[in-house]
């Protein structure tokens, strides 16, 4: 499976600011996904980021709040904009193989918004 | 609404016993099912996938799928304290949906 890294691994931010999370993969992948995992909860898909097309957002997530870039086949960023304490969560990127069903996760970014 | 349901636990088993983790899914449209293990403070790690009815074995792990009952399970034989983690079940829906749906996870505690 691909080796996936994320930066930063954790951050503490002030409300109203924005944070950009980077996801780097050691091989070219078509499908990348961004998830959120709130404390004690399961994973919720934010958006699918396929290279060469606009990100596809899930219900409840909008581009203005979570803009995503996918400039090439090994890299993606997720920005959490105008943060509030409710955005405190773990943000995970994953890469998909096959039709996207087999997914491998990066180590995650732990975000705390004060 | 496509859903995956798991008992949140905790499921407590003694070391050396068989741990049985269960999962049901709501939509027959899914063809692919996955078990992830998530240690506290870590990201999910894929441990098993299953696509066909029946059993699939990998070392101490056996995944079982019953599409008629919309039921997926994971058996862990000879459970070890290092198996203590949250186990997430996921179902993949293709086509227009094209995404993994995760259950809420079952916390497994293996007692030494």
JSON list of C-alpha atoms in Angstrom, two decimals:
[
{"chain": "A", "resi": 1, "resn": "UNK", "atom": "CA", "xyz": [0.00, 0.00, 0.00]},
{"chain": "A", "resi": 2, "resn": "UNK", "atom": "CA", "xyz": [1.04, 3.62, -0.50]},
{"chain": "A", "resi": 3, "resn": "UNK", "atom": "CA", "xyz": [2.90, 5.56, 2.16]},
{"chain": "A", "resi": 4, "resn": "UNK", "atom": "CA", "xyz": [0.86, 8.61, 3.13]},
{"chain": "A", "resi": 5, "resn": "UNK", "atom": "CA", "xyz": [2.03, 11.56, 5.18]},
{"chain": "A", "resi": 6, "resn": "UNK", "atom": "CA", "xyz": [0.12, 14.53, 6.54]},
{"chain": "A", "resi": 7, "resn": "UNK", "atom": "CA", "xyz": [1.22, 17.91, 7.79]},
{"chain": "A", "resi": 8, "resn": "UNK", "atom": "CA", "xyz": [0.78, 19.23, 10.36]},
{"chain": "A", "resi": 9, "resn": "UNK", "atom": "CA", "xyz": [0.26, 16.27, 12.66]},
{"chain": "A", "resi": 10, "resn": "UNK", "atom": "CA", "xyz": [-1.49, 18.52, 15.14]},
{"chain": "A", "resi": 11, "resn": "UNK", "atom": "CA", "xyz": [-2.24, 22.19, 15.67]},
{"chain": "A", "resi": 12, "resn": "UNK", "atom": "CA", "xyz": [-3.98, 24.53, 18.06]},
{"chain": "A", "resi": 13, "resn": "UNK", "atom": "CA", "xyz": [-5.68, 27.43, 16.33]},
{"chain": "A", "resi": 14, "resn": "UNK", "atom": "CA", "xyz": [-7.67, 30.49, 17.26]},
{"chain": "A", "resi": 15, "resn": "UNK", "atom": "CA", "xyz": [-11.25, 30.85, 16.12]},
{"chain": "A", "resi": 16, "resn": "UNK", "atom": "CA", "xyz": [-11.70, 32.78, 12.92]},
{"chain": "A", "resi": 17, "resn": "UNK", "atom": "CA", "xyz": [-8.39, 31.66, 11.44]},
{"chain": "A", "resi": 18, "resn": "UNK", "atom": "CA", "xyz": [-7.75, 29.08, 8.72]},
{"chain": "A", "resi": 19, "resn": "UNK", "atom": "CA", "xyz": [-5.53, 26.02, 8.58]},
{"chain": "A", "resi": 20, "resn": "UNK", "atom": "CA", "xyz": [-4.29, 24.18, 5.51]},
{"chain": "A", "resi": 21, "resn": "UNK", "atom": "CA", "xyz": [-3.58, 20.48, 5.87]},
{"chain": "A", "resi": 22, "resn": "UNK", "atom": "CA", "xyz": [-1.29, 18.76, 3.41]},
{"chain": "A", "resi": 23, "resn": "UNK", "atom": "CA", "xyz": [-1.46, 15.15, 2.28]},
{"chain": "A", "resi": 24, "resn": "UNK", "atom": "CA", "xyz": [1.46, 13.62, 0.40]},
{"chain": "A", "resi": 25, "resn": "UNK", "atom": "CA", "xyz": [1.55, 10.14, -1.14]},
{"chain": "A", "resi": 26, "resn": "UNK", "atom": "CA", "xyz": [4.67, 8.30, -2.24]},
{"chain": "A", "resi": 27, "resn": "UNK", "atom": "CA", "xyz": [3.06, 7.05, -5.46]},
{"chain": "A", "resi": 28, "resn": "UNK", "atom": "CA", "xyz": [0.61, 8.38, -8.00]},
{"chain": "A", "resi": 29, "resn": "UNK", "atom": "CA", "xyz": [-3.02, 7.83, -7.08]},
{"chain": "A", "resi": 30, "resn": "UNK", "atom": "CA", "xyz": [-6.15, 8.95, -8.85]},
{"chain": "A", "resi": 31, "resn": "UNK", "atom": "CA", "xyz": [-8.54, 8.99, -5.93]},
{"chain": "A", "resi": 32, "resn": "UNK", "atom": "CA", "xyz": [-7.96, 10.84, -2.68]},
{"chain": "A", "resi": 33, "resn": "UNK", "atom": "CA", "xyz": [-10.48, 11.46, 0.05]},
{"chain": "A", "resi": 34, "resn": "UNK", "atom": "CA", "xyz": [-10.74, 13.76, 3.04]},
{"chain": "A", "resi": 35, "resn": "UNK", "atom": "CA", "xyz": [-12.49, 12.65, 6.22]},
{"chain": "A", "resi": 36, "resn": "UNK", "atom": "CA", "xyz": [-13.28, 14.15, 9.58]},
{"chain": "A", "resi": 37, "resn": "UNK", "atom": "CA", "xyz": [-13.39, 12.16, 12.79]},
{"chain": "A", "resi": 38, "resn": "UNK", "atom": "CA", "xyz": [-14.84, 14.04, 15.72]},
{"chain": "A", "resi": 39, "resn": "UNK", "atom": "CA", "xyz": [-14.00, 12.90, 19.25]},
{"chain": "A", "resi": 40, "resn": "UNK", "atom": "CA", "xyz": [-15.46, 9.48, 19.97]},
{"chain": "A", "resi": 41, "resn": "UNK", "atom": "CA", "xyz": [-17.12, 9.33, 16.57]},
{"chain": "A", "resi": 42, "resn": "UNK", "atom": "CA", "xyz": [-16.64, 7.42, 13.36]},
{"chain": "A", "resi": 43, "resn": "UNK", "atom": "CA", "xyz": [-15.34, 8.77, 10.08]},
{"chain": "A", "resi": 44, "resn": "UNK", "atom": "CA", "xyz": [-17.35, 11.21, 8.01]},
{"chain": "A", "resi": 45, "resn": "UNK", "atom": "CA", "xyz": [-16.41, 11.83, 4.40]},
{"chain": "A", "resi": 46, "resn": "UNK", "atom": "CA", "xyz": [-15.90, 15.52, 3.64]},
{"chain": "A", "resi": 47, "resn": "UNK", "atom": "CA", "xyz": [-15.06, 15.31, -0.05]},
{"chain": "A", "resi": 48, "resn": "UNK", "atom": "CA", "xyz": [-13.51, 13.29, -2.82]},
{"chain": "A", "resi": 49, "resn": "UNK", "atom": "CA", "xyz": [-10.53, 14.91, -4.53]},
{"chain": "A", "resi": 50, "resn": "UNK", "atom": "CA", "xyz": [-9.69, 13.39, -7.89]},
{"chain": "A", "resi": 51, "resn": "UNK", "atom": "CA", "xyz": [-6.91, 14.88, -9.93]},
{"chain": "A", "resi": 52, "resn": "UNK", "atom": "CA", "xyz": [-8.12, 16.81, -12.93]},
{"chain": "A", "resi": 53, "resn": "UNK", "atom": "CA", "xyz": [-11.57, 17.57, -11.61]},
{"chain": "A", "resi": 54, "resn": "UNK", "atom": "CA", "xyz": [-13.23, 19.68, -8.96]},
{"chain": "A", "resi": 55, "resn": "UNK", "atom": "CA", "xyz": [-13.61, 18.14, -5.53]},
{"chain": "A", "resi": 56, "resn": "UNK", "atom": "CA", "xyz": [-16.96, 16.53, -4.84]},
{"chain": "A", "resi": 57, "resn": "UNK", "atom": "CA", "xyz": [-18.37, 17.51, -1.45]},
{"chain": "A", "resi": 58, "resn": "UNK", "atom": "CA", "xyz": [-20.68, 15.49, 0.74]},
{"chain": "A", "resi": 59, "resn": "UNK", "atom": "CA", "xyz": [-23.89, 16.83, 2.15]},
{"chain": "A", "resi": 60, "resn": "UNK", "atom": "CA", "xyz": [-23.16, 19.26, 4.97]},
{"chain": "A", "resi": 61, "resn": "UNK", "atom": "CA", "xyz": [-19.75, 20.28, 3.67]},
{"chain": "A", "resi": 62, "resn": "UNK", "atom": "CA", "xyz": [-19.19, 23.25, 1.37]},
{"chain": "A", "resi": 63, "resn": "UNK", "atom": "CA", "xyz": [-16.27, 24.49, -0.66]},
{"chain": "A", "resi": 64, "resn": "UNK", "atom": "CA", "xyz": [-16.16, 27.88, 1.05]},
{"chain": "A", "resi": 65, "resn": "UNK", "atom": "CA", "xyz": [-15.57, 26.22, 4.40]},
{"chain": "A", "resi": 66, "resn": "UNK", "atom": "CA", "xyz": [-13.36, 23.35, 3.22]},
{"chain": "A", "resi": 67, "resn": "UNK", "atom": "CA", "xyz": [-11.57, 24.32, 0.00]},
{"chain": "A", "resi": 68, "resn": "UNK", "atom": "CA", "xyz": [-9.53, 21.48, -1.47]},
{"chain": "A", "resi": 69, "resn": "UNK", "atom": "CA", "xyz": [-6.70, 21.48, -3.96]},
{"chain": "A", "resi": 70, "resn": "UNK", "atom": "CA", "xyz": [-5.43, 18.51, -5.95]},
{"chain": "A", "resi": 71, "resn": "UNK", "atom": "CA", "xyz": [-2.61, 19.85, -8.13]},
{"chain": "A", "resi": 72, "resn": "UNK", "atom": "CA", "xyz": [-1.12, 16.47, -9.04]},
{"chain": "A", "resi": 73, "resn": "UNK", "atom": "CA", "xyz": [-1.41, 12.72, -8.49]},
{"chain": "A", "resi": 74, "resn": "UNK", "atom": "CA", "xyz": [0.62, 12.66, -5.26]},
{"chain": "A", "resi": 75, "resn": "UNK", "atom": "CA", "xyz": [-0.58, 15.69, -3.32]},
{"chain": "A", "resi": 76, "resn": "UNK", "atom": "CA", "xyz": [-3.71, 17.32, -1.95]},
{"chain": "A", "resi": 77, "resn": "UNK", "atom": "CA", "xyz": [-4.57, 20.02, 0.56]},
{"chain": "A", "resi": 78, "resn": "UNK", "atom": "CA", "xyz": [-7.65, 20.63, 2.68]},
{"chain": "A", "resi": 79, "resn": "UNK", "atom": "CA", "xyz": [-8.20, 24.06, 4.21]},
{"chain": "A", "resi": 80, "resn": "UNK", "atom": "CA", "xyz": [-10.45, 24.52, 7.21]},
{"chain": "A", "resi": 81, "resn": "UNK", "atom": "CA", "xyz": [-11.60, 28.13, 6.94]},
{"chain": "A", "resi": 82, "resn": "UNK", "atom": "CA", "xyz": [-12.90, 30.59, 9.50]},
{"chain": "A", "resi": 83, "resn": "UNK", "atom": "CA", "xyz": [-12.56, 27.99, 12.22]},
{"chain": "A", "resi": 84, "resn": "UNK", "atom": "CA", "xyz": [-14.79, 27.61, 15.25]},
{"chain": "A", "resi": 85, "resn": "UNK", "atom": "CA", "xyz": [-14.43, 25.24, 18.22]},
{"chain": "A", "resi": 86, "resn": "UNK", "atom": "CA", "xyz": [-16.86, 22.89, 16.47]},
{"chain": "A", "resi": 87, "resn": "UNK", "atom": "CA", "xyz": [-14.16, 22.26, 13.87]},
{"chain": "A", "resi": 88, "resn": "UNK", "atom": "CA", "xyz": [-11.97, 20.62, 16.51]},
{"chain": "A", "resi": 89, "resn": "UNK", "atom": "CA", "xyz": [-11.48, 17.16, 15.10]},
{"chain": "A", "resi": 90, "resn": "UNK", "atom": "CA", "xyz": [-9.09, 14.76, 13.46]},
{"chain": "A", "resi": 91, "resn": "UNK", "atom": "CA", "xyz": [-8.79, 15.30, 9.73]},
{"chain": "A", "resi": 92, "resn": "UNK", "atom": "CA", "xyz": [-7.68, 12.31, 7.67]},
{"chain": "A", "resi": 93, "resn": "UNK", "atom": "CA", "xyz": [-6.77, 11.89, 4.06]},
{"chain": "A", "resi": 94, "resn": "UNK", "atom": "CA", "xyz": [-7.00, 8.54, 2.34]},
{"chain": "A", "resi": 95, "resn": "UNK", "atom": "CA", "xyz": [-6.08, 7.15, -1.04]},
{"chain": "A", "resi": 96, "resn": "UNK", "atom": "CA", "xyz": [-8.27, 4.77, -2.96]},
{"chain": "A", "resi": 97, "resn": "UNK", "atom": "CA", "xyz": [-7.34, 1.76, -5.02]},
{"chain": "A", "resi": 98, "resn": "UNK", "atom": "CA", "xyz": [-9.44, -0.13, -7.51]},
{"chain": "A", "resi": 99, "resn": "UNK", "atom": "CA", "xyz": [-12.70, 1.73, -7.82]},
{"chain": "A", "resi": 100, "resn": "UNK", "atom": "CA", "xyz": [-11.91, 3.62, -4.65]},
{"chain": "A", "resi": 101, "resn": "UNK", "atom": "CA", "xyz": [-13.32, 0.96, -2.39]},
{"chain": "A", "resi": 102, "resn": "UNK", "atom": "CA", "xyz": [-9.98, -0.05, -0.87]},
{"chain": "A", "resi": 103, "resn": "UNK", "atom": "CA", "xyz": [-8.74, 2.94, 1.05]},
{"chain": "A", "resi": 104, "resn": "UNK", "atom": "CA", "xyz": [-5.61, 3.55, 3.07]},
{"chain": "A", "resi": 105, "resn": "UNK", "atom": "CA", "xyz": [-5.41, 6.37, 5.54]},
{"chain": "A", "resi": 106, "resn": "UNK", "atom": "CA", "xyz": [-2.78, 8.89, 6.40]},
{"chain": "A", "resi": 107, "resn": "UNK", "atom": "CA", "xyz": [-1.77, 9.46, 10.03]},
{"chain": "A", "resi": 108, "resn": "UNK", "atom": "CA", "xyz": [-4.24, 12.29, 10.50]},
{"chain": "A", "resi": 109, "resn": "UNK", "atom": "CA", "xyz": [-4.11, 15.90, 11.67]},
{"chain": "A", "resi": 110, "resn": "UNK", "atom": "CA", "xyz": [-5.43, 16.67, 15.16]},
{"chain": "A", "resi": 111, "resn": "UNK", "atom": "CA", "xyz": [-6.95, 20.13, 15.23]},
{"chain": "A", "resi": 112, "resn": "UNK", "atom": "CA", "xyz": [-8.02, 22.01, 18.33]},
{"chain": "A", "resi": 113, "resn": "UNK", "atom": "CA", "xyz": [-9.76, 25.33, 17.88]},
{"chain": "A", "resi": 114, "resn": "UNK", "atom": "CA", "xyz": [-9.91, 27.64, 20.88]},
{"chain": "B", "resi": 1, "resn": "UNK", "atom": "CA", "xyz": [-30.08, 6.26, 3.71]},
{"chain": "B", "resi": 2, "resn": "UNK", "atom": "CA", "xyz": [-27.11, 3.94, 3.50]},
{"chain": "B", "resi": 3, "resn": "UNK", "atom": "CA", "xyz": [-26.02, 2.92, 6.98]},
{"chain": "B", "resi": 4, "resn": "UNK", "atom": "CA", "xyz": [-23.58, 0.58, 8.65]},
{"chain": "B", "resi": 5, "resn": "UNK", "atom": "CA", "xyz": [-24.32, -0.39, 12.22]},
{"chain": "B", "resi": 6, "resn": "UNK", "atom": "CA", "xyz": [-22.08, -1.81, 14.90]},
{"chain": "B", "resi": 7, "resn": "UNK", "atom": "CA", "xyz": [-22.39, -2.39, 18.62]},
{"chain": "B", "resi": 8, "resn": "UNK", "atom": "CA", "xyz": [-20.21, 0.24, 20.24]},
{"chain": "B", "resi": 9, "resn": "UNK", "atom": "CA", "xyz": [-19.10, -2.12, 23.01]},
{"chain": "B", "resi": 10, "resn": "UNK", "atom": "CA", "xyz": [-16.84, -2.33, 24.81]},
{"chain": "B", "resi": 11, "resn": "UNK", "atom": "CA", "xyz": [-16.47, -5.99, 24.02]},
{"chain": "B", "resi": 12, "resn": "UNK", "atom": "CA", "xyz": [-14.27, -7.56, 26.65]},
{"chain": "B", "resi": 13, "resn": "UNK", "atom": "CA", "xyz": [-12.64, -10.94, 26.04]},
{"chain": "B", "resi": 14, "resn": "UNK", "atom": "CA", "xyz": [-9.90, -12.80, 27.91]},
{"chain": "B", "resi": 15, "resn": "UNK", "atom": "CA", "xyz": [-6.54, -13.28, 26.29]},
{"chain": "B", "resi": 16, "resn": "UNK", "atom": "CA", "xyz": [-6.50, -16.35, 24.05]},
{"chain": "B", "resi": 17, "resn": "UNK", "atom": "CA", "xyz": [-10.26, -16.30, 23.44]},
{"chain": "B", "resi": 18, "resn": "UNK", "atom": "CA", "xyz": [-12.09, -15.65, 20.16]},
{"chain": "B", "resi": 19, "resn": "UNK", "atom": "CA", "xyz": [-13.39, -12.11, 19.73]},
{"chain": "B", "resi": 20, "resn": "UNK", "atom": "CA", "xyz": [-16.45, -11.80, 17.51]},
{"chain": "B", "resi": 21, "resn": "UNK", "atom": "CA", "xyz": [-17.28, -8.40, 16.05]},
{"chain": "B", "resi": 22, "resn": "UNK", "atom": "CA", "xyz": [-20.49, -7.85, 14.14]},
{"chain": "B", "resi": 23, "resn": "UNK", "atom": "CA", "xyz": [-21.79, -5.37, 11.61]},
{"chain": "B", "resi": 24, "resn": "UNK", "atom": "CA", "xyz": [-24.99, -4.94, 9.61]},
{"chain": "B", "resi": 25, "resn": "UNK", "atom": "CA", "xyz": [-25.60, -2.76, 6.58]},
{"chain": "B", "resi": 26, "resn": "UNK", "atom": "CA", "xyz": [-28.81, -1.29, 5.32]},
{"chain": "B", "resi": 27, "resn": "UNK", "atom": "CA", "xyz": [-28.49, -1.27, 1.54]},
{"chain": "B", "resi": 28, "resn": "UNK", "atom": "CA", "xyz": [-28.07, -4.37, -0.59]},
{"chain": "B", "resi": 29, "resn": "UNK", "atom": "CA", "xyz": [-26.28, -2.30, -3.20]},
{"chain": "B", "resi": 30, "resn": "UNK", "atom": "CA", "xyz": [-22.93, -2.68, -1.48]},
{"chain": "B", "resi": 31, "resn": "UNK", "atom": "CA", "xyz": [-20.60, -5.34, -2.83]},
{"chain": "B", "resi": 32, "resn": "UNK", "atom": "CA", "xyz": [-17.41, -4.63, -0.86]},
{"chain": "B", "resi": 33, "resn": "UNK", "atom": "CA", "xyz": [-16.85, -4.71, 2.86]},
{"chain": "B", "resi": 34, "resn": "UNK", "atom": "CA", "xyz": [-13.88, -3.79, 4.98]},
{"chain": "B", "resi": 35, "resn": "UNK", "atom": "CA", "xyz": [-12.64, -4.03, 8.54]},
{"chain": "B", "resi": 36, "resn": "UNK", "atom": "CA", "xyz": [-10.32, -1.37, 9.92]},
{"chain": "B", "resi": 37, "resn": "UNK", "atom": "CA", "xyz": [-8.50, -1.39, 13.23]},
{"chain": "B", "resi": 38, "resn": "UNK", "atom": "CA", "xyz": [-7.95, 1.92, 14.97]},
{"chain": "B", "resi": 39, "resn": "UNK", "atom": "CA", "xyz": [-5.74, 2.22, 18.01]},
{"chain": "B", "resi": 40, "resn": "UNK", "atom": "CA", "xyz": [-6.38, 5.15, 20.30]},
{"chain": "B", "resi": 41, "resn": "UNK", "atom": "CA", "xyz": [-4.83, 8.29, 18.86]},
{"chain": "B", "resi": 42, "resn": "UNK", "atom": "CA", "xyz": [-3.98, 6.60, 15.56]},
{"chain": "B", "resi": 43, "resn": "UNK", "atom": "CA", "xyz": [-5.55, 6.48, 12.12]},
{"chain": "B", "resi": 44, "resn": "UNK", "atom": "CA", "xyz": [-7.57, 3.50, 10.82]},
{"chain": "B", "resi": 45, "resn": "UNK", "atom": "CA", "xyz": [-5.57, 0.58, 9.46]},
{"chain": "B", "resi": 46, "resn": "UNK", "atom": "CA", "xyz": [-7.11, -1.77, 6.90]},
{"chain": "B", "resi": 47, "resn": "UNK", "atom": "CA", "xyz": [-6.99, -5.35, 8.15]},
{"chain": "B", "resi": 48, "resn": "UNK", "atom": "CA", "xyz": [-9.52, -7.28, 6.05]},
{"chain": "B", "resi": 49, "resn": "UNK", "atom": "CA", "xyz": [-11.65, -6.95, 2.96]},
{"chain": "B", "resi": 50, "resn": "UNK", "atom": "CA", "xyz": [-14.38, -9.31, 1.78]},
{"chain": "B", "resi": 51, "resn": "UNK", "atom": "CA", "xyz": [-16.45, -9.30, -1.37]},
{"chain": "B", "resi": 52, "resn": "UNK", "atom": "CA", "xyz": [-18.12, -12.73, -1.59]},
{"chain": "B", "resi": 53, "resn": "UNK", "atom": "CA", "xyz": [-20.44, -14.67, 0.67]},
{"chain": "B", "resi": 54, "resn": "UNK", "atom": "CA", "xyz": [-18.65, -16.96, 3.07]},
{"chain": "B", "resi": 55, "resn": "UNK", "atom": "CA", "xyz": [-15.45, -16.78, 5.05]},
{"chain": "B", "resi": 56, "resn": "UNK", "atom": "CA", "xyz": [-12.08, -15.22, 4.31]},
{"chain": "B", "resi": 57, "resn": "UNK", "atom": "CA", "xyz": [-9.16, -16.03, 6.55]},
{"chain": "B", "resi": 58, "resn": "UNK", "atom": "CA", "xyz": [-5.93, -14.11, 7.07]},
{"chain": "B", "resi": 59, "resn": "UNK", "atom": "CA", "xyz": [-3.80, -15.31, 9.95]},
{"chain": "B", "resi": 60, "resn": "UNK", "atom": "CA", "xyz": [-5.77, -14.94, 13.18]},
{"chain": "B", "resi": 61, "resn": "UNK", "atom": "CA", "xyz": [-8.49, -12.94, 11.43]},
{"chain": "B", "resi": 62, "resn": "UNK", "atom": "CA", "xyz": [-11.55, -14.33, 9.66]},
{"chain": "B", "resi": 63, "resn": "UNK", "atom": "CA", "xyz": [-14.07, -12.11, 7.93]},
{"chain": "B", "resi": 64, "resn": "UNK", "atom": "CA", "xyz": [-17.53, -13.51, 7.26]},
{"chain": "B", "resi": 65, "resn": "UNK", "atom": "CA", "xyz": [-20.10, -12.12, 4.84]},
{"chain": "B", "resi": 66, "resn": "UNK", "atom": "CA", "xyz": [-23.77, -13.03, 4.51]},
{"chain": "B", "resi": 67, "resn": "UNK", "atom": "CA", "xyz": [-25.35, -10.86, 1.85]},
{"chain": "B", "resi": 68, "resn": "UNK", "atom": "CA", "xyz": [-28.83, -12.34, 2.32]},
{"chain": "B", "resi": 69, "resn": "UNK", "atom": "CA", "xyz": [-28.80, -11.21, 5.95]},
{"chain": "B", "resi": 70, "resn": "UNK", "atom": "CA", "xyz": [-26.77, -8.06, 5.19]},
{"chain": "B", "resi": 71, "resn": "UNK", "atom": "CA", "xyz": [-24.33, -9.08, 7.87]},
{"chain": "B", "resi": 72, "resn": "UNK", "atom": "CA", "xyz": [-20.55, -8.90, 8.14]},
{"chain": "B", "resi": 73, "resn": "UNK", "atom": "CA", "xyz": [-18.45, -10.19, 11.00]},
{"chain": "B", "resi": 74, "resn": "UNK", "atom": "CA", "xyz": [-14.82, -10.33, 12.05]},
{"chain": "B", "resi": 75, "resn": "UNK", "atom": "CA", "xyz": [-13.46, -13.13, 14.20]},
{"chain": "B", "resi": 76, "resn": "UNK", "atom": "CA", "xyz": [-10.13, -12.73, 15.96]},
{"chain": "B", "resi": 77, "resn": "UNK", "atom": "CA", "xyz": [-8.70, -16.01, 17.20]},
{"chain": "B", "resi": 78, "resn": "UNK", "atom": "CA", "xyz": [-6.25, -16.27, 20.07]},
{"chain": "B", "resi": 79, "resn": "UNK", "atom": "CA", "xyz": [-6.94, -12.67, 21.04]},
{"chain": "B", "resi": 80, "resn": "UNK", "atom": "CA", "xyz": [-3.98, -10.73, 22.39]},
{"chain": "B", "resi": 81, "resn": "UNK", "atom": "CA", "xyz": [-3.89, -7.56, 24.50]},
{"chain": "B", "resi": 82, "resn": "UNK", "atom": "CA", "xyz": [-2.34, -5.87, 21.44]},
{"chain": "B", "resi": 83, "resn": "UNK", "atom": "CA", "xyz": [-5.63, -6.48, 19.62]},
{"chain": "B", "resi": 84, "resn": "UNK", "atom": "CA", "xyz": [-7.32, -4.01, 21.98]},
{"chain": "B", "resi": 85, "resn": "UNK", "atom": "CA", "xyz": [-8.57, -1.25, 19.68]},
{"chain": "B", "resi": 86, "resn": "UNK", "atom": "CA", "xyz": [-11.68, 0.08, 17.98]},
{"chain": "B", "resi": 87, "resn": "UNK", "atom": "CA", "xyz": [-12.73, -1.98, 14.97]},
{"chain": "B", "resi": 88, "resn": "UNK", "atom": "CA", "xyz": [-14.53, -0.12, 12.21]},
{"chain": "B", "resi": 89, "resn": "UNK", "atom": "CA", "xyz": [-16.72, -1.87, 9.66]},
{"chain": "B", "resi": 90, "resn": "UNK", "atom": "CA", "xyz": [-17.15, -0.18, 6.29]},
{"chain": "B", "resi": 91, "resn": "UNK", "atom": "CA", "xyz": [-19.26, -0.84, 3.20]},
{"chain": "B", "resi": 92, "resn": "UNK", "atom": "CA", "xyz": [-18.45, 0.56, -0.22]},
{"chain": "B", "resi": 93, "resn": "UNK", "atom": "CA", "xyz": [-21.21, 1.84, -2.45]},
{"chain": "B", "resi": 94, "resn": "UNK", "atom": "CA", "xyz": [-20.27, 2.42, -6.07]},
{"chain": "B", "resi": 95, "resn": "UNK", "atom": "CA", "xyz": [-22.07, 4.16, -8.86]},
{"chain": "B", "resi": 96, "resn": "UNK", "atom": "CA", "xyz": [-23.47, 7.58, -8.07]},
{"chain": "B", "resi": 97, "resn": "UNK", "atom": "CA", "xyz": [-22.67, 7.19, -4.37]},
{"chain": "B", "resi": 98, "resn": "UNK", "atom": "CA", "xyz": [-19.09, 6.00, -4.79]},
{"chain": "B", "resi": 99, "resn": "UNK", "atom": "CA", "xyz": [-17.96, 6.12, -1.19]},
{"chain": "B", "resi": 100, "resn": "UNK", "atom": "CA", "xyz": [-17.16, 4.10, 1.90]},
{"chain": "B", "resi": 101, "resn": "UNK", "atom": "CA", "xyz": [-19.74, 4.23, 4.65]},
{"chain": "B", "resi": 102, "resn": "UNK", "atom": "CA", "xyz": [-18.31, 3.55, 8.10]},
{"chain": "B", "resi": 103, "resn": "UNK", "atom": "CA", "xyz": [-19.94, 2.16, 11.17]},
{"chain": "B", "resi": 104, "resn": "UNK", "atom": "CA", "xyz": [-19.37, 3.81, 14.53]},
{"chain": "B", "resi": 105, "resn": "UNK", "atom": "CA", "xyz": [-16.89, 1.11, 15.57]},
{"chain": "B", "resi": 106, "resn": "UNK", "atom": "CA", "xyz": [-16.70, -1.50, 18.30]},
{"chain": "B", "resi": 107, "resn": "UNK", "atom": "CA", "xyz": [-14.20, -1.08, 21.11]},
{"chain": "B", "resi": 108, "resn": "UNK", "atom": "CA", "xyz": [-12.47, -4.38, 21.86]},
{"chain": "B", "resi": 109, "resn": "UNK", "atom": "CA", "xyz": [-10.66, -4.89, 25.15]},
{"chain": "B", "resi": 110, "resn": "UNK", "atom": "CA", "xyz": [-8.58, -8.05, 25.51]},
{"chain": "B", "resi": 111, "resn": "UNK", "atom": "CA", "xyz": [-7.90, -8.77, 29.16]},
{"chain": "B", "resi": 112, "resn": "UNK", "atom": "CA", "xyz": [-4.52, -10.33, 30.01]}
]
